[in-house]
Coordinates of C-alpha atoms in Angstrom, one line a residue:
M1 CA 123.7 114.7 -129.4
T2 CA 121.1 112.6 -127.8
G3 CA 120.8 108.9 -128.0
R4 CA 117.8 109.1 -130.3
E5 CA 119.7 111.3 -132.7
H6 CA 122.6 108.9 -132.7
A7 CA 120.3 106.0 -133.4
E8 CA 118.6 107.9 -136.3
K9 CA 122.0 108.9 -137.7
L10 CA 123.2 105.3 -137.5
W11 CA 120.1 104.0 -139.2
S12 CA 120.4 106.6 -142.0
N13 CA 124.1 105.6 -142.4
I14 CA 123.1 101.9 -142.7
L15 CA 120.5 102.7 -145.3
E16 CA 123.0 104.7 -147.3
L17 CA 125.3 101.7 -147.6
G18 CA 123.1 100.3 -150.3
A19 CA 121.4 96.9 -150.8
R20 CA 124.5 95.1 -152.0
R21 CA 126.6 96.0 -149.1
L22 CA 123.9 95.2 -146.6
V23 CA 123.3 91.8 -148.1
A24 CA 127.0 91.1 -148.1
L25 CA 127.4 92.1 -144.5
G26 CA 124.4 90.0 -143.5
L27 CA 125.7 86.9 -145.3
I28 CA 129.1 87.3 -143.7
G29 CA 127.6 87.7 -140.2
L30 CA 125.4 84.7 -140.8
V31 CA 128.3 82.5 -142.0
V32 CA 130.4 83.6 -139.0
F33 CA 127.5 83.0 -136.6
L34 CA 126.8 79.5 -138.0
G35 CA 130.5 78.6 -138.0
V36 CA 131.0 79.6 -134.4
G37 CA 127.8 77.9 -133.3
L38 CA 128.4 74.6 -135.1
G39 CA 132.0 74.6 -133.8
A40 CA 130.8 75.2 -130.3
Y41 CA 128.1 72.5 -130.6
Y42 CA 130.4 69.8 -131.8
L43 CA 133.3 70.7 -129.5
S44 CA 131.1 70.9 -126.5
R45 CA 129.5 67.4 -127.0
P46 CA 131.0 64.9 -124.6
A47 CA 132.8 61.9 -126.0
Q48 CA 130.4 58.9 -126.3
E49 CA 131.1 55.2 -126.6
P50 CA 128.8 52.3 -127.5
L51 CA 126.8 50.9 -124.6
Y52 CA 125.3 47.9 -126.5
I53 CA 125.4 47.1 -130.2
G54 CA 123.4 44.8 -132.5
L55 CA 120.1 45.6 -130.6
E56 CA 116.6 45.2 -131.8
R57 CA 114.1 48.0 -131.9
E58 CA 112.3 46.8 -128.9
D59 CA 115.5 46.8 -126.8
V60 CA 116.4 50.2 -128.0
S61 CA 113.0 51.6 -126.9
R62 CA 113.2 49.9 -123.5
I63 CA 116.8 51.0 -122.9
G64 CA 116.0 54.6 -124.0
A65 CA 113.0 54.7 -121.5
V66 CA 115.2 53.4 -118.6
L67 CA 118.0 55.8 -119.3
K68 CA 115.6 58.7 -119.7
D69 CA 114.0 57.9 -116.3
A70 CA 117.5 57.8 -114.8
S71 CA 118.4 61.2 -116.3
I72 CA 121.4 59.7 -118.2
P73 CA 122.0 61.4 -121.6
F74 CA 122.2 58.9 -124.5
D75 CA 122.2 58.8 -128.3
V76 CA 121.3 56.2 -130.9
S77 CA 123.4 55.3 -133.9
A78 CA 122.3 56.1 -137.4
D79 CA 121.2 52.5 -138.1
G80 CA 119.3 52.3 -134.9
T81 CA 121.1 49.2 -133.6
A82 CA 123.4 50.7 -131.0
V83 CA 123.0 53.0 -127.9
L84 CA 125.7 55.5 -127.1
V85 CA 126.4 57.2 -123.8
S86 CA 129.3 59.3 -122.5
H87 CA 132.2 57.3 -121.1
V88 CA 131.5 58.8 -117.6
N89 CA 128.1 57.1 -117.5
T90 CA 128.9 53.8 -119.1
A91 CA 129.4 51.7 -116.0
N92 CA 126.4 53.3 -114.2
A93 CA 124.2 52.7 -117.3
R94 CA 125.2 49.1 -117.7
M95 CA 124.6 48.3 -114.0
L96 CA 121.1 50.0 -114.2
L97 CA 120.2 48.0 -117.4
A98 CA 121.4 44.8 -115.9
E99 CA 119.2 45.4 -112.9
K100 CA 116.2 45.9 -115.2
G101 CA 117.1 42.8 -117.2
L102 CA 117.9 44.6 -120.4
P103 CA 118.6 43.9 -123.2
Q104 CA 116.0 41.2 -123.4
S105 CA 115.4 40.3 -127.0
S106 CA 118.0 38.4 -128.9
K107 CA 118.0 36.3 -132.0
S108 CA 117.0 33.1 -130.1
G109 CA 113.4 32.7 -131.4
Y110 CA 111.9 31.6 -134.7
E111 CA 114.0 34.2 -136.5
L112 CA 116.9 31.8 -136.2
F113 CA 115.5 30.1 -139.3
N114 CA 115.9 33.3 -141.2
D115 CA 119.7 33.0 -141.1
L116 CA 119.9 29.4 -142.1
G117 CA 120.3 28.3 -145.7
S118 CA 118.3 25.5 -147.2
L119 CA 121.4 23.8 -148.6
G120 CA 123.7 21.6 -146.5
L121 CA 121.4 21.6 -143.4
T122 CA 121.2 18.2 -141.8
S123 CA 118.3 16.8 -139.8
F124 CA 120.3 17.1 -136.6
M125 CA 121.0 20.8 -137.2
Q126 CA 117.3 21.4 -138.0
E127 CA 116.2 19.7 -134.7
I128 CA 118.8 21.7 -132.7
T129 CA 117.6 24.9 -134.3
R130 CA 114.0 24.0 -133.6
V131 CA 114.7 23.4 -129.9
R132 CA 116.7 26.7 -129.6
A133 CA 113.9 28.6 -131.3
L134 CA 111.3 27.0 -129.0
E135 CA 113.4 27.9 -125.9
G136 CA 113.8 31.5 -127.1
E137 CA 110.1 31.9 -127.7
I138 CA 109.1 30.4 -124.3
A139 CA 111.7 32.6 -122.6
R140 CA 110.3 35.7 -124.3
T141 CA 106.8 34.8 -123.2
I142 CA 107.9 34.3 -119.6
Q143 CA 109.6 37.6 -119.5
T144 CA 106.3 39.4 -120.2
M145 CA 104.8 38.0 -117.0
K146 CA 104.5 40.4 -114.0
G147 CA 107.5 40.3 -111.6
V148 CA 109.8 38.4 -114.0
K149 CA 112.8 40.4 -115.2
A150 CA 114.7 37.7 -117.2
A151 CA 114.2 34.0 -118.0
R152 CA 116.1 31.2 -119.6
V153 CA 114.6 27.9 -120.7
H154 CA 116.4 24.5 -121.2
I155 CA 114.4 21.8 -123.0
V156 CA 115.4 18.1 -123.3
M157 CA 113.4 16.5 -126.0
P158 CA 113.0 12.7 -126.0
D159 CA 115.4 10.7 -128.2
R160 CA 113.1 8.4 -130.1
G161 CA 114.3 4.8 -130.6
S162 CA 112.8 2.0 -132.6
F163 CA 113.7 -0.8 -130.3
R164 CA 112.9 0.8 -126.9
R165 CA 109.9 -0.3 -124.9
E166 CA 109.7 2.9 -122.9
Q167 CA 110.3 6.3 -124.5
Q168 CA 112.1 8.9 -122.5
P169 CA 109.7 11.7 -121.5
A170 CA 110.4 15.3 -122.3
S171 CA 111.6 17.6 -119.5
A172 CA 112.5 21.2 -119.0
S173 CA 114.1 23.6 -116.6
V174 CA 113.4 27.3 -116.3
V175 CA 115.7 29.8 -114.5
V176 CA 114.0 33.2 -113.8
R177 CA 115.1 36.4 -112.2
T178 CA 112.3 38.1 -110.3
E179 CA 112.0 41.5 -108.7
T180 CA 112.1 39.9 -105.2
A181 CA 114.4 36.9 -104.6
D182 CA 111.7 34.7 -103.1
D183 CA 108.8 35.4 -105.3
M184 CA 107.0 32.2 -106.0
S185 CA 103.7 33.6 -107.3
S186 CA 104.4 32.9 -111.0
A187 CA 106.2 29.5 -110.7
Q188 CA 103.1 27.4 -111.1
A189 CA 102.0 29.4 -114.1
I190 CA 105.4 29.0 -115.7
R191 CA 105.3 25.3 -115.3
H192 CA 101.9 25.0 -117.0
L193 CA 103.0 27.4 -119.8
V194 CA 106.1 25.3 -120.6
A195 CA 104.1 22.0 -120.4
A196 CA 101.4 23.3 -122.7
A197 CA 104.0 24.7 -125.3
I198 CA 106.0 21.4 -125.7
P199 CA 104.4 18.3 -127.1
G200 CA 104.2 15.4 -124.7
M201 CA 105.4 17.5 -121.7
K202 CA 103.9 16.9 -118.3
V203 CA 103.7 19.5 -115.6
D204 CA 105.7 17.4 -113.1
R205 CA 108.6 17.3 -115.5
V206 CA 109.2 21.1 -115.4
T207 CA 111.6 22.5 -112.8
V208 CA 111.6 26.2 -111.9
L209 CA 114.5 27.9 -110.1
N210 CA 115.6 31.4 -109.2
T211 CA 118.9 32.9 -110.0
D212 CA 120.0 32.9 -106.4
G213 CA 119.7 29.1 -106.3
T214 CA 116.3 28.8 -104.7
L215 CA 114.2 25.9 -106.0
L216 CA 110.8 27.4 -106.6
M217 CA 108.9 24.3 -107.9
S218 CA 110.0 20.8 -108.9
G219 CA 108.3 17.5 -109.4
D220 CA 104.8 16.9 -108.4
D221 CA 102.9 19.2 -106.1
G222 CA 103.5 17.0 -103.0
A223 CA 107.2 17.7 -103.1
N224 CA 106.8 21.5 -103.0
A225 CA 107.6 21.7 -99.3
S226 CA 111.3 21.2 -100.0
T227 CA 114.3 22.5 -98.1
G228 CA 114.6 25.5 -100.5
K229 CA 110.9 26.4 -99.9
M230 CA 111.3 26.0 -96.2
A231 CA 114.3 28.4 -96.1
S232 CA 112.5 30.9 -98.4
L233 CA 109.4 30.8 -96.1
E234 CA 111.5 31.3 -93.0
R235 CA 113.2 34.4 -94.7
T236 CA 109.8 35.8 -95.6
V237 CA 108.4 35.4 -92.1
G238 CA 111.6 36.9 -90.6
R239 CA 111.4 39.9 -93.0
E240 CA 107.8 40.5 -92.1
I241 CA 108.5 40.5 -88.4
Q242 CA 111.5 42.8 -89.0
D243 CA 109.3 45.2 -90.9
N244 CA 106.7 45.2 -88.1
V245 CA 109.4 45.9 -85.4
R246 CA 111.0 48.6 -87.6
R247 CA 107.7 50.4 -88.2
T248 CA 107.1 50.4 -84.4
L249 CA 110.5 51.7 -83.4
T250 CA 111.1 54.3 -86.1
P251 CA 108.8 57.0 -84.7
Y252 CA 110.2 56.3 -81.3
L253 CA 113.9 56.2 -81.9
G254 CA 114.4 57.5 -85.4
L255 CA 116.2 55.9 -88.4
G256 CA 119.7 54.7 -87.9
N257 CA 119.4 54.4 -84.1
F258 CA 118.5 50.7 -83.9
E259 CA 119.1 47.5 -85.7
V260 CA 116.8 44.4 -85.7
S261 CA 117.6 40.8 -86.4
V262 CA 114.9 38.1 -86.5
A263 CA 115.4 34.3 -86.7
A264 CA 112.2 32.4 -87.3
R265 CA 111.9 28.6 -87.1
L266 CA 108.8 27.1 -88.8
N267 CA 107.1 23.8 -89.0
T268 CA 105.7 23.0 -92.5
D269 CA 104.7 19.4 -91.8
K270 CA 101.4 18.3 -93.4
T271 CA 99.0 17.0 -90.7
T272 CA 95.9 14.8 -91.2
T273 CA 93.6 14.2 -88.2
N274 CA 90.7 11.7 -88.3
Q275 CA 88.2 11.6 -85.4
T276 CA 85.2 9.3 -84.9
T277 CA 82.7 9.9 -82.0
F278 CA 79.9 7.5 -81.0
D279 CA 76.8 8.7 -79.0
P280 CA 75.1 5.8 -77.3
D281 CA 72.2 7.9 -76.1
T282 CA 71.1 8.5 -79.7
K283 CA 69.9 5.5 -81.6
V284 CA 67.9 5.0 -84.8
E285 CA 66.1 1.8 -86.0
R286 CA 68.0 0.6 -89.0
S287 CA 65.9 -2.6 -89.8
V288 CA 63.0 -4.6 -88.3
R289 CA 62.4 -8.4 -89.1
T290 CA 59.1 -10.2 -88.1
V291 CA 58.5 -13.9 -88.7
K292 CA 55.0 -15.6 -88.1
E293 CA 54.3 -19.4 -88.4
T294 CA 50.9 -21.2 -88.1
E295 CA 50.7 -25.1 -88.3
V296 CA 47.5 -27.1 -88.4
S297 CA 47.5 -31.0 -88.8
Q298 CA 44.9 -33.8 -88.6
N299 CA 45.7 -37.7 -88.4
R300 CA 43.1 -40.5 -89.0
S301 CA 43.8 -44.3 -89.1
N302 CA 41.0 -46.9 -90.4
Q303 CA 41.3 -50.7 -89.8
K304 CA 39.3 -53.2 -91.8
P305 CA 37.8 -56.3 -89.9
T306 CA 39.0 -59.7 -90.6
T307 CA 36.0 -61.8 -92.0
V308 CA 35.0 -64.3 -94.7
Q309 CA 33.6 -61.5 -96.8
Q310 CA 37.0 -60.3 -97.6
N311 CA 37.7 -63.4 -99.6
L312 CA 34.5 -63.2 -101.6
P313 CA 34.8 -61.5 -105.0
E314 CA 33.1 -58.2 -105.5
E315 CA 32.2 -58.0 -101.9
R316 CA 33.0 -54.8 -100.0
V317 CA 33.7 -54.9 -96.4
R318 CA 32.9 -51.8 -94.4
S319 CA 35.5 -50.7 -92.0
E320 CA 34.2 -49.3 -88.9
G321 CA 36.1 -47.7 -86.0
G322 CA 39.7 -46.4 -86.0
D323 CA 41.9 -43.6 -84.4
N324 CA 41.5 -39.8 -85.2
S325 CA 44.0 -37.0 -84.1
S326 CA 44.4 -33.2 -84.9
A327 CA 47.2 -30.6 -84.0
D328 CA 47.3 -26.7 -84.2
N329 CA 50.7 -24.8 -83.7
Q330 CA 51.4 -21.0 -84.0
R331 CA 54.9 -19.3 -83.8
R332 CA 55.9 -15.6 -84.0
E333 CA 59.5 -14.1 -84.1
E334 CA 60.4 -10.3 -84.3
L335 CA 64.0 -8.9 -84.7
T336 CA 64.9 -5.1 -84.6
N337 CA 68.4 -3.7 -85.5
Y338 CA 69.4 -0.2 -84.0
E339 CA 72.1 2.1 -85.4
I340 CA 74.2 4.0 -82.8
S341 CA 74.9 7.7 -83.8
S342 CA 78.5 8.4 -84.8
K343 CA 80.4 11.6 -85.9
T344 CA 83.6 11.5 -88.1
V345 CA 85.9 14.6 -88.4
Q346 CA 88.9 14.7 -90.8
T347 CA 91.3 17.7 -90.5
I348 CA 94.1 18.3 -93.0
S349 CA 96.6 21.0 -92.2
D350 CA 98.9 22.1 -95.2
G351 CA 100.2 25.4 -93.9
Y352 CA 103.0 26.3 -91.5
S353 CA 103.3 27.1 -87.8
V354 CA 105.9 29.0 -85.9
K355 CA 108.0 26.9 -83.7
N356 CA 109.9 29.7 -82.0
L357 CA 111.3 33.2 -82.6
S358 CA 114.6 34.8 -81.7
V359 CA 114.6 38.6 -81.9
A360 CA 117.7 40.7 -81.2
V361 CA 117.5 44.5 -81.1
L362 CA 120.4 46.9 -80.7
V363 CA 119.6 50.4 -79.6
N364 CA 121.9 53.4 -79.7
R365 CA 122.7 54.5 -76.2
S366 CA 123.3 58.1 -77.1
R367 CA 119.7 58.3 -78.5
I368 CA 118.2 57.0 -75.3
A369 CA 120.4 59.5 -73.3
A370 CA 119.1 62.3 -75.6
L371 CA 115.5 61.3 -74.9
I372 CA 115.7 61.1 -71.1
G373 CA 118.7 63.5 -70.5
N374 CA 122.4 63.0 -70.4
D375 CA 122.6 62.9 -66.6
A376 CA 119.8 60.3 -66.3
P377 CA 120.6 57.4 -63.9
Q378 CA 121.0 53.8 -65.0
S379 CA 117.6 52.9 -63.7
A380 CA 115.9 55.3 -66.1
I381 CA 117.8 53.8 -69.0
D382 CA 116.8 50.3 -67.9
A383 CA 113.2 51.5 -67.8
R384 CA 113.4 52.7 -71.3
I385 CA 115.0 49.5 -72.5
A386 CA 112.2 47.5 -70.8
E387 CA 109.6 49.7 -72.6
I388 CA 111.3 49.1 -75.9
E389 CA 111.3 45.4 -75.2
Q390 CA 107.6 45.4 -74.6
L391 CA 107.0 47.2 -77.9
V392 CA 109.2 44.7 -79.7
S393 CA 107.3 41.8 -78.0
S394 CA 104.0 43.1 -79.1
A395 CA 105.1 43.8 -82.7
A396 CA 106.8 40.4 -83.1
G397 CA 104.0 38.3 -81.6
F398 CA 106.0 37.0 -78.6
E399 CA 104.8 33.9 -76.9
K400 CA 106.7 32.7 -73.9
A401 CA 105.1 29.2 -73.9
R402 CA 106.4 28.7 -77.4
G403 CA 110.0 29.3 -76.3
D404 CA 110.5 32.7 -78.0
Q405 CA 113.5 34.8 -77.0
I406 CA 113.8 38.6 -77.2
K407 CA 116.9 40.5 -76.3
V408 CA 117.2 44.3 -76.3
A409 CA 120.5 45.9 -75.6
A410 CA 121.6 49.6 -75.5
V411 CA 125.1 50.0 -76.9
G412 CA 127.1 52.8 -78.4
F413 CA 127.1 52.8 -82.2
I414 CA 130.4 53.3 -84.0
D415 CA 129.0 56.0 -86.3
D416 CA 126.6 57.3 -83.6
G417 CA 123.6 56.7 -85.8
R418 CA 124.9 58.8 -88.8
M419 CA 125.0 56.2 -91.5
M420 CA 125.5 58.7 -94.3
E421 CA 127.8 61.6 -93.6
G422 CA 128.3 64.6 -95.9
T423 CA 130.9 64.2 -98.7
P424 CA 133.8 66.6 -98.3
A425 CA 134.1 69.4 -100.8
L426 CA 136.4 68.9 -103.8
S427 CA 139.6 70.8 -103.9
L428 CA 140.4 73.3 -106.6
G429 CA 142.8 70.9 -108.3
E430 CA 140.3 68.1 -108.4
V431 CA 137.6 70.5 -109.8
L432 CA 140.1 71.7 -112.5
M433 CA 141.1 68.2 -113.4
R434 CA 137.4 67.1 -113.7
Q435 CA 136.7 70.2 -115.9
F436 CA 139.9 69.9 -117.9
G437 CA 138.1 68.6 -121.0
N438 CA 135.5 71.3 -120.9
I439 CA 138.2 73.9 -120.5
I440 CA 140.0 72.7 -123.6
N441 CA 136.8 72.7 -125.6
A442 CA 136.0 76.2 -124.5
M443 CA 139.5 77.4 -125.4
T444 CA 139.2 75.7 -128.8
I445 CA 135.8 77.4 -129.4
L446 CA 137.3 80.9 -128.5
V447 CA 140.3 80.3 -130.8
V448 CA 138.1 79.2 -133.7
A449 CA 135.8 82.3 -133.2
S450 CA 138.8 84.6 -133.1
L451 CA 140.3 83.1 -136.3
L452 CA 137.0 83.5 -138.1
I453 CA 136.6 87.1 -137.0
W454 CA 140.2 88.1 -137.8
F455 CA 140.7 86.3 -141.0
G456 CA 137.2 86.2 -142.3
L457 CA 135.0 89.0 -141.0
R458 CA 137.6 91.7 -140.8
P459 CA 138.9 91.4 -144.4
A460 CA 135.3 91.1 -145.7
V461 CA 134.1 94.3 -143.9
T462 CA 137.2 96.1 -145.1
A463 CA 136.7 95.1 -148.7
I464 CA 133.0 96.1 -148.6
L465 CA 133.7 99.5 -147.0
A466 CA 136.7 100.2 -149.2
R467 CA 136.6 103.5 -151.2
S468 CA 136.8 103.6 -155.0
E469 CA 139.6 105.5 -156.9
P470 CA 137.4 108.5 -157.8
E471 CA 136.6 109.0 -154.1
Q472 CA 140.3 108.8 -153.2
A473 CA 141.1 111.3 -156.0
Y474 CA 138.4 113.6 -154.7
D475 CA 139.7 113.4 -151.1
A476 CA 143.2 114.3 -152.4
A477 CA 141.9 117.3 -154.3
V478 CA 139.9 118.5 -151.4
A479 CA 143.0 118.2 -149.2
L480 CA 145.1 120.2 -151.7
A481 CA 142.5 122.9 -152.1
A482 CA 141.8 123.3 -148.4
P483 CA 143.8 126.1 -146.7
T484 CA 146.3 124.8 -144.2
D485 CA 146.9 128.0 -142.4
A486 CA 144.2 130.6 -141.7
A487 CA 144.6 133.9 -140.1
A488 CA 142.8 134.7 -137.0
P489 CA 140.7 137.8 -136.9
N490 CA 143.4 139.7 -135.0
G491 CA 146.0 138.9 -137.6
E492 CA 147.7 136.0 -135.7
P493 CA 147.9 132.6 -137.3
Q494 CA 145.3 130.2 -136.2
I495 CA 146.6 127.1 -134.5
E496 CA 145.1 123.9 -135.9
T497 CA 143.5 121.8 -133.2
V498 CA 144.4 118.1 -133.5
T499 CA 141.7 115.9 -132.2
V500 CA 141.9 112.2 -131.6
P501 CA 139.8 110.5 -134.3
N502 CA 136.8 108.5 -133.2
L503 CA 136.7 105.2 -135.1
I504 CA 132.9 104.9 -135.1
E505 CA 132.3 108.5 -136.2
D506 CA 135.0 108.2 -138.8
L507 CA 133.4 105.0 -140.2
T508 CA 130.0 106.5 -140.3
G509 CA 131.4 109.7 -141.9
K510 CA 133.1 107.7 -144.6
M511 CA 129.9 105.8 -145.3
N512 CA 128.0 109.1 -145.3
R513 CA 130.3 110.6 -148.1
T514 CA 128.6 109.2 -151.2
P515 CA 129.8 110.3 -154.6
Q516 CA 126.8 112.5 -155.2
K517 CA 127.3 114.4 -151.9
K518 CA 131.1 114.7 -152.6
L519 CA 130.4 116.1 -156.0
E520 CA 128.0 118.7 -154.6
Q521 CA 130.5 119.8 -152.0
M522 CA 133.2 120.0 -154.7
V523 CA 131.1 122.2 -156.9
E524 CA 130.1 124.5 -154.0
F525 CA 133.8 124.8 -153.0
D526 CA 135.4 125.5 -156.4
E527 CA 133.5 125.3 -159.6
D528 CA 136.6 125.5 -161.8
Q529 CA 138.4 122.8 -160.0
A530 CA 135.3 120.6 -160.1
A531 CA 135.0 121.1 -163.9
A532 CA 138.7 120.2 -164.3
I533 CA 138.3 117.0 -162.3
L534 CA 135.2 116.1 -164.3
K535 CA 137.1 116.6 -167.6
Q536 CA 139.9 114.5 -166.3
W537 CA 137.5 111.7 -165.5
L538 CA 135.8 111.9 -168.9
M539 CA 139.2 111.7 -170.6
E540 CA 140.2 108.7 -168.5
A541 CA 136.9 106.9 -169.3
A542 CA 137.4 107.6 -173.1

């Protein structure tokens, strides 16, 4: 029988089971499949523990995004206030979130007033709550700035007094954690933000610090060149020079074959230079004064004669003779003032200058030997070291007059330049111990599936495919009526051949023997016996 015929016969047998049996078998199979599947799903899930609880929705969203980017599986509680991860990833997830500054939001803003009752709240408690809320809101705003991971604000409000001449000014301190330890780009903006958000606050009363203890800004702008800023600036310059040297030597020697250390000493003194230059060859008239004087004078003196007529009344005596003089004087004065040309230059230097540099470079000797050959003389190695020293001098901006020092040495590295070696393979025992939980879950799933099939599916299929009493009676009658021994054509008894029953064919044959077909076969075999059986059935039914 071909495979197609087997398939057609199986399909016809399935159709002959009837709708009720097919539906029952389908429901049983679906129940078993769902039971095994749900059991496997819940048993295969790893044990999870809370990572953080009491979170806000914003924190849950941010934490979920970070864990998803890090490929760490997580789950959220039903109320949406807790994040769950497997116990294997708990430490790694917490370190990752701490690096990202999460969780950020906490009940430290104006929502503090939502949890306070209106009864029994003193003015002191109200003021403290107001300051806490203001600190929380300012910290949230600072955390939204670029490059700031976390922030905390402390505000000292003035304590007003009725009998004080001078009131204490408000002050604030801000501690921030930035992406880079010496990032000062947002310090000035933070100071102005805090000063504008607090009544009566001045910018010079706000101090900004970093979490590593670096003082970013404090006091007025003239005090910015403090010791902390000086050290931070020296680290920045040293890091830039290290990067330049590293970029220069990496293509030449390769990663892990050299180490660079730079010490930069800077001068951040503010310098003011005033210069005035006079040019005597260049002059300009500034003022001209001219004075002119002219004097003309005439003098005349008349003398009357002494006569008798002078004593006579109404008698006029003529005076004749006398002295006459005249004078004419002229004076002119001119004064001219000249301005000598001058030039005034004022130079203010508010940057920094490099006093000197100290650069030390360690090179792996085995790498140099591999470049020039293992049997190379010492002179060739010295020549390579001198070449590397020239490259380092150019990359670091070496100036001998400034007192810079550069030292390049070829030494044998302990790990021979292999900073990261391969991790040895795990043993069979370690692998089994790590997978012990999964093995137990898998065995539990198999046991549950076996129990469902043995105690659920098998009895149900047996009950569905069980034969009724009339069918059993018919089989007994057919067995009694069938000849046990048949003679062979030559007169010898025929030996009955015993064959091993096939379970699949026996099951399909039993399903194929419907009552109608069995009745037809019984009538064809023996009509009298079939009629007797039918009469017996009718009498039993009556």
